[in-house]
Amino acid sequence: MNRAAAPALLALHDREMREGARPDGPDDTVERVGRVVRRTAPAHGWNGVVWSDLGEEDADAAIAEQIAHYTALGLPFEWKLYGHDLPPDLGPRLVAAGFTSEPEETLMAGEIGRLTLDAELPDGVRVVPVTDAAGADQVAAVHERAFGDDASWLRRQLLDRLTAAPDDVVAVLALAGDVPVSAARMELVPGTGFAGLWGGGTVPDWRGRGIYRALVGHRARIAAARGYRYLQVDASAQSRPILERLGLTPLTTTTPYVYEASGRVSVSCQEEQKEEVAARGGGRGPAIA
């Protein structure tokens, strides 16, 4: 992609994927509260702020409002801060309010038709789709071997998506014989031009053989066949050089700021809180539905 086109693509991403965010499933609520768009999901889902447009005069109040919302539900949440978000000192303001910043990533995107997607799988490795609980178990197991952390949340999220909206998620495994050696998924967002790549990970013994690149190409071709124009990725420092060689362009940075709720409430109380949100009309605000 021509780098001169990057600002326009970033603006499109902000409009479609952030300000116009959509629920991931029937148990998710997306609402616009003032100049903030946030998602509220079950405890194993993703909870957090996806978009904001704040000034110095209202940023601290907006931060306090989100903390109050998620703390009342007993949910930890993430404020997904992008490098161009305002005010410029929003990150330090979040830290001062009790958030912890996690490693910075790079938002990258590219027009599928302009990407270099010719990487092939190593001999003896094949790609299979994930459609059920057994496949979700294997995806989680690969994630744990690749990244060294617990992936029970990933299994539950993936199963939720496969059950509630199977046409909007693509998950795949790369098998060496019958042994899973890599896994990845893609989230398709109806009504937008973007398909998001997530969770690409390869177990240590199989790295450096082109599997990661081949799975990017595999998912990109599926996205194109379903009418999507762009791929977008939150790239780590390790994956960014690979994705740049494939043709994706860095648009901005993105940093997760995480807030851990001080206490947890019962499931029944969480449901009561969600009913109150729905009763206020928050979950179906304008520009969100």
Tab-separated table of C-alpha atoms in Angstrom:
chain	number	residue	atom	x	y	z
A	1	MET	CA	0.000	0.000	0.000
A	2	ASN	CA	1.186	3.533	-0.763
A	3	ARG	CA	2.207	5.027	2.589
A	4	ALA	CA	0.568	8.288	1.545
A	5	ALA	CA	-2.758	6.448	1.800
A	6	ALA	CA	-2.099	5.361	5.396
A	7	PRO	CA	-3.854	8.350	7.079
A	8	ALA	CA	-7.043	7.696	5.117
A	9	LEU	CA	-6.944	4.003	6.004
A	10	LEU	CA	-6.389	4.843	9.672
A	11	ALA	CA	-9.396	7.166	9.603
A	12	LEU	CA	-11.496	4.408	8.022
A	13	HIS	CA	-10.336	1.939	10.690
A	14	ASP	CA	-11.235	4.389	13.439
A	15	ARG	CA	-14.691	4.965	11.970
A	16	GLU	CA	-15.622	1.343	11.210
A	17	MET	CA	-13.745	-0.701	13.812
A	18	ARG	CA	-13.617	1.615	16.818
A	19	GLU	CA	-16.253	4.351	16.855
A	20	GLY	CA	-18.648	2.032	15.027
A	21	ALA	CA	-17.710	-1.097	16.997
A	22	ARG	CA	-20.229	-3.938	17.015
A	23	PRO	CA	-20.957	-6.618	19.645
A	24	ASP	CA	-19.011	-9.864	19.264
A	25	GLY	CA	-22.008	-11.985	20.204
A	26	PRO	CA	-25.385	-12.076	21.964
A	27	ASP	CA	-23.789	-11.714	25.407
A	28	ASP	CA	-21.843	-8.584	24.446
A	29	THR	CA	-23.027	-5.003	24.841
A	30	VAL	CA	-21.450	-2.108	22.951
A	31	GLU	CA	-22.478	1.363	24.024
A	32	ARG	CA	-21.489	4.936	23.444
A	33	VAL	CA	-21.245	6.991	26.613
A	34	GLY	CA	-20.415	10.594	25.826
A	35	ARG	CA	-17.153	10.527	23.860
A	36	VAL	CA	-16.333	6.907	24.746
A	37	VAL	CA	-17.307	3.611	23.101
A	38	ARG	CA	-16.977	0.582	25.370
A	39	ARG	CA	-17.720	-3.132	25.233
A	40	THR	CA	-19.126	-5.122	28.149
A	41	ALA	CA	-18.956	-8.922	27.921
A	42	PRO	CA	-18.915	-11.982	30.180
A	43	ALA	CA	-15.917	-12.314	32.479
A	44	HIS	CA	-14.038	-14.532	30.002
A	45	GLY	CA	-14.744	-12.134	27.130
A	46	TRP	CA	-13.051	-8.876	26.162
A	47	ASN	CA	-14.149	-5.908	28.216
A	48	GLY	CA	-12.929	-2.429	27.565
A	49	VAL	CA	-12.823	0.910	25.797
A	50	VAL	CA	-12.374	0.662	22.035
A	51	TRP	CA	-12.643	4.349	21.095
A	52	SER	CA	-12.524	7.741	22.729
A	53	ASP	CA	-12.285	11.349	21.631
A	54	LEU	CA	-11.512	13.293	24.762
A	55	GLY	CA	-10.097	16.665	25.710
A	56	GLU	CA	-8.045	17.779	28.660
A	57	GLU	CA	-11.181	19.099	30.335
A	58	ASP	CA	-13.209	15.854	30.258
A	59	ALA	CA	-10.636	13.032	30.127
A	60	ASP	CA	-10.342	12.393	33.869
A	61	ALA	CA	-14.112	12.311	34.351
A	62	ALA	CA	-14.490	9.866	31.451
A	63	ILE	CA	-11.798	7.621	32.921
A	64	ALA	CA	-13.525	7.645	36.313
A	65	GLU	CA	-16.848	6.794	34.683
A	66	GLN	CA	-15.423	3.702	32.968
A	67	ILE	CA	-13.763	2.537	36.175
A	68	ALA	CA	-17.076	2.878	38.005
A	69	HIS	CA	-18.942	0.961	35.280
A	70	TYR	CA	-16.674	-2.079	35.188
A	71	THR	CA	-15.943	-2.099	38.931
A	72	ALA	CA	-19.691	-2.283	39.610
A	73	LEU	CA	-19.727	-5.449	37.484
A	74	GLY	CA	-16.608	-6.862	39.136
A	75	LEU	CA	-14.849	-6.999	35.757
A	76	PRO	CA	-11.265	-6.158	34.872
A	77	PHE	CA	-11.100	-4.169	31.664
A	78	GLU	CA	-8.754	-2.709	29.100
A	79	TRP	CA	-8.519	0.785	27.693
A	80	LYS	CA	-7.155	0.227	24.206
A	81	LEU	CA	-5.147	3.388	23.597
A	82	TYR	CA	-3.956	4.281	20.098
A	83	GLY	CA	-1.015	6.525	19.379
A	84	HIS	CA	-3.127	9.300	17.848
A	85	ASP	CA	-5.802	9.365	20.569
A	86	LEU	CA	-6.360	12.601	22.474
A	87	PRO	CA	-5.504	14.180	24.768
A	88	PRO	CA	-1.785	13.509	24.206
A	89	ASP	CA	-1.280	12.653	27.877
A	90	LEU	CA	-4.131	10.139	28.060
A	91	GLY	CA	-1.701	7.297	28.814
A	92	PRO	CA	-0.215	8.985	31.916
A	93	ARG	CA	-3.725	9.924	33.029
A	94	LEU	CA	-4.747	6.249	32.851
A	95	VAL	CA	-1.707	5.199	34.882
A	96	ALA	CA	-2.473	7.854	37.486
A	97	ALA	CA	-6.012	6.418	37.732
A	98	GLY	CA	-4.701	2.923	38.489
A	99	PHE	CA	-4.233	1.312	35.076
A	100	THR	CA	-1.182	-0.752	34.162
A	101	SER	CA	0.260	-0.439	30.662
A	102	GLU	CA	1.177	-3.565	28.703
A	103	PRO	CA	3.647	-3.837	25.796
A	104	GLU	CA	3.038	-1.494	22.899
A	105	GLU	CA	2.045	-3.014	19.555
A	106	THR	CA	1.707	-1.608	16.043
A	107	LEU	CA	-1.613	-1.348	14.243
A	108	MET	CA	-0.915	-2.536	10.696
A	109	ALA	CA	-3.251	-2.828	7.730
A	110	GLY	CA	-3.135	-3.536	4.040
A	111	GLU	CA	-5.304	-4.020	1.003
A	112	ILE	CA	-5.537	-7.768	0.474
A	113	GLY	CA	-5.166	-7.552	-3.287
A	114	ARG	CA	-1.800	-5.786	-2.920
A	115	LEU	CA	-0.214	-8.149	-0.379
A	116	THR	CA	2.476	-10.756	-1.080
A	117	LEU	CA	0.774	-13.994	-0.097
A	118	ASP	CA	2.819	-16.681	-1.830
A	119	ALA	CA	4.364	-18.392	1.215
A	120	GLU	CA	3.924	-22.166	1.190
A	121	LEU	CA	3.656	-24.600	4.058
A	122	PRO	CA	6.594	-26.918	4.789
A	123	ASP	CA	6.380	-30.450	3.441
A	124	GLY	CA	4.161	-32.612	5.609
A	125	VAL	CA	2.246	-29.679	7.135
A	126	ARG	CA	-1.410	-29.049	6.316
A	127	VAL	CA	-4.060	-26.553	7.411
A	128	VAL	CA	-7.393	-27.664	8.856
A	129	PRO	CA	-10.353	-25.529	9.976
A	130	VAL	CA	-11.467	-25.355	13.600
A	131	THR	CA	-15.211	-25.800	14.016
A	132	ASP	CA	-15.823	-27.501	17.369
A	133	ALA	CA	-14.731	-27.870	20.994
A	134	ALA	CA	-11.985	-30.362	20.174
A	135	GLY	CA	-10.464	-27.914	17.716
A	136	ALA	CA	-10.742	-25.054	20.224
A	137	ASP	CA	-8.884	-27.220	22.741
A	138	GLN	CA	-6.055	-27.675	20.235
A	139	VAL	CA	-5.908	-23.955	19.438
A	140	ALA	CA	-5.597	-23.182	23.160
A	141	ALA	CA	-2.911	-25.843	23.587
A	142	VAL	CA	-0.858	-24.389	20.734
A	143	HIS	CA	-1.249	-20.898	22.193
A	144	GLU	CA	0.067	-22.096	25.546
A	145	ARG	CA	3.075	-23.795	23.940
A	146	ALA	CA	3.792	-20.804	21.704
A	147	PHE	CA	3.375	-18.004	24.239
A	148	GLY	CA	3.782	-19.714	27.600
A	149	ASP	CA	0.591	-18.438	29.232
A	150	ASP	CA	-2.796	-19.825	30.174
A	151	ALA	CA	-5.242	-19.949	27.244
A	152	SER	CA	-8.441	-21.135	28.923
A	153	TRP	CA	-9.955	-17.716	28.146
A	154	LEU	CA	-9.120	-18.194	24.463
A	155	ARG	CA	-10.860	-21.565	24.363
A	156	ARG	CA	-14.042	-20.085	25.851
A	157	GLN	CA	-14.002	-17.011	23.608
A	158	LEU	CA	-13.447	-19.099	20.501
A	159	LEU	CA	-16.217	-21.528	21.430
A	160	ASP	CA	-18.565	-18.591	22.038
A	161	ARG	CA	-17.840	-17.183	18.587
A	162	LEU	CA	-18.099	-20.557	16.840
A	163	THR	CA	-21.468	-21.131	18.505
A	164	ALA	CA	-23.026	-17.680	18.225
A	165	ALA	CA	-21.543	-16.351	14.969
A	166	PRO	CA	-19.631	-19.085	13.110
A	167	ASP	CA	-19.585	-17.084	9.869
A	168	ASP	CA	-17.731	-14.218	11.555
A	169	VAL	CA	-14.707	-16.144	12.815
A	170	VAL	CA	-12.146	-18.297	11.016
A	171	ALA	CA	-9.832	-20.427	13.135
A	172	VAL	CA	-7.225	-22.771	11.711
A	173	LEU	CA	-4.616	-25.256	12.836
A	174	ALA	CA	-1.429	-26.237	11.052
A	175	LEU	CA	-0.768	-29.936	11.598
A	176	ALA	CA	2.508	-31.790	11.108
A	177	GLY	CA	1.019	-35.208	10.570
A	178	ASP	CA	-1.586	-35.174	13.315
A	179	VAL	CA	0.328	-32.890	15.678
A	180	PRO	CA	-0.786	-29.230	15.953
A	181	VAL	CA	2.247	-26.969	15.486
A	182	SER	CA	0.626	-23.594	14.778
A	183	ALA	CA	-2.742	-21.917	15.150
A	184	ALA	CA	-4.360	-18.649	14.150
A	185	ARG	CA	-7.747	-17.030	13.860
A	186	MET	CA	-9.443	-14.236	11.963
A	187	GLU	CA	-12.424	-12.118	12.957
A	188	LEU	CA	-14.678	-10.859	10.168
A	189	VAL	CA	-16.716	-7.768	10.962
A	190	PRO	CA	-19.913	-7.578	8.884
A	191	GLY	CA	-20.634	-4.153	7.468
A	192	THR	CA	-16.963	-3.159	7.377
A	193	GLY	CA	-14.112	-3.688	4.941
A	194	PHE	CA	-11.806	-5.171	7.599
A	195	ALA	CA	-10.832	-8.678	8.600
A	196	GLY	CA	-8.714	-8.832	11.741
A	197	LEU	CA	-5.893	-11.339	12.198
A	198	TRP	CA	-5.383	-12.577	15.760
A	199	GLY	CA	-3.479	-15.169	17.710
A	200	GLY	CA	-0.973	-16.377	15.135
A	201	GLY	CA	1.452	-18.543	17.063
A	202	THR	CA	3.836	-21.395	16.237
A	203	VAL	CA	5.408	-23.790	18.729
A	204	PRO	CA	9.166	-23.238	19.183
A	205	ASP	CA	10.405	-26.296	17.259
A	206	TRP	CA	8.541	-25.252	14.107
A	207	ARG	CA	9.398	-21.563	13.926
A	208	GLY	CA	11.318	-20.083	11.029
A	209	ARG	CA	9.807	-22.404	8.413
A	210	GLY	CA	7.224	-20.053	6.921
A	211	ILE	CA	4.144	-21.379	8.716
A	212	TYR	CA	3.194	-17.987	10.145
A	213	ARG	CA	3.355	-16.360	6.706
A	214	ALA	CA	1.445	-19.223	5.114
A	215	LEU	CA	-1.380	-18.880	7.654
A	216	VAL	CA	-1.585	-15.138	6.973
A	217	GLY	CA	-2.035	-15.930	3.286
A	218	HIS	CA	-4.562	-18.679	4.002
A	219	ARG	CA	-6.755	-16.348	6.050
A	220	ALA	CA	-6.333	-13.458	3.624
A	221	ARG	CA	-7.667	-15.530	0.754
A	222	ILE	CA	-10.701	-16.527	2.813
A	223	ALA	CA	-11.345	-12.889	3.710
A	224	ALA	CA	-11.087	-11.795	0.076
A	225	ALA	CA	-13.457	-14.558	-1.022
A	226	ARG	CA	-16.007	-13.253	1.486
A	227	GLY	CA	-15.785	-9.709	0.179
A	228	TYR	CA	-13.400	-8.084	2.652
A	229	ARG	CA	-10.890	-5.584	1.288
A	230	TYR	CA	-8.406	-5.049	4.120
A	231	LEU	CA	-6.475	-7.042	6.703
A	232	GLN	CA	-5.648	-5.437	10.028
A	233	VAL	CA	-3.299	-6.720	12.732
A	234	ASP	CA	-2.096	-5.569	16.140
A	235	ALA	CA	1.502	-6.600	15.535
A	236	SER	CA	4.122	-7.398	18.134
A	237	ALA	CA	7.728	-6.342	17.623
A	238	GLN	CA	8.462	-9.910	16.441
A	239	SER	CA	5.691	-10.100	13.850
A	240	ARG	CA	5.894	-6.549	12.505
A	241	PRO	CA	8.927	-7.138	10.205
A	242	ILE	CA	7.305	-10.254	8.725
A	243	LEU	CA	4.033	-8.444	8.086
A	244	GLU	CA	5.811	-5.471	6.523
A	245	ARG	CA	7.507	-7.825	4.067
A	246	LEU	CA	4.071	-9.175	3.165
A	247	GLY	CA	2.926	-5.633	2.387
A	248	LEU	CA	1.056	-4.462	5.486
A	249	THR	CA	1.664	-0.848	6.506
A	250	PRO	CA	2.136	0.504	10.047
A	251	LEU	CA	-0.653	2.992	10.813
A	252	THR	CA	-0.147	3.854	14.490
A	253	THR	CA	0.711	2.266	17.818
A	254	THR	CA	-1.726	0.609	20.195
A	255	THR	CA	-1.134	0.011	23.887
A	256	PRO	CA	-3.392	-1.926	26.276
A	257	TYR	CA	-3.954	-0.219	29.612
A	258	VAL	CA	-5.453	-2.739	32.043
A	259	TYR	CA	-7.523	-2.024	35.137
A	260	GLU	CA	-8.107	-4.804	37.647
A	261	ALA	CA	-11.386	-4.489	39.531
A	262	SER	CA	-10.764	-4.398	43.279
A	263	GLY	CA	-13.597	-6.808	44.006
A	264	ARG	CA	-15.742	-9.353	42.203
A	265	VAL	CA	-19.510	-9.498	42.361
A	266	SER	CA	-21.810	-12.449	41.905
A	267	VAL	CA	-23.020	-13.585	38.516
A	268	SER	CA	-26.573	-12.610	39.442
A	269	CYS	CA	-25.413	-9.107	40.319
A	270	GLN	CA	-23.572	-8.867	36.993
A	271	GLU	CA	-26.792	-9.768	35.200
A	272	GLU	CA	-28.727	-7.137	37.175
A	273	GLN	CA	-26.160	-4.517	36.205
A	274	LYS	CA	-26.405	-5.506	32.532
A	275	GLU	CA	-30.194	-5.252	32.696
A	276	GLU	CA	-29.824	-1.731	34.081
A	277	VAL	CA	-27.503	-0.816	31.188
A	278	ALA	CA	-30.023	-2.192	28.689
A	279	ALA	CA	-32.870	-0.358	30.398
A	280	ARG	CA	-30.982	2.913	29.968
A	281	GLY	CA	-30.681	2.196	26.257
A	282	GLY	CA	-26.893	2.261	26.543
A	283	GLY	CA	-26.305	-0.997	24.765
A	284	ARG	CA	-27.953	0.118	21.518
A	285	GLY	CA	-26.909	3.729	21.174
A	286	PRO	CA	-26.750	5.618	17.874
A	287	ALA	CA	-23.803	4.827	15.591
A	288	ILE	CA	-23.429	1.446	17.312
A	289	ALA	CA	-26.439	-0.659	16.333
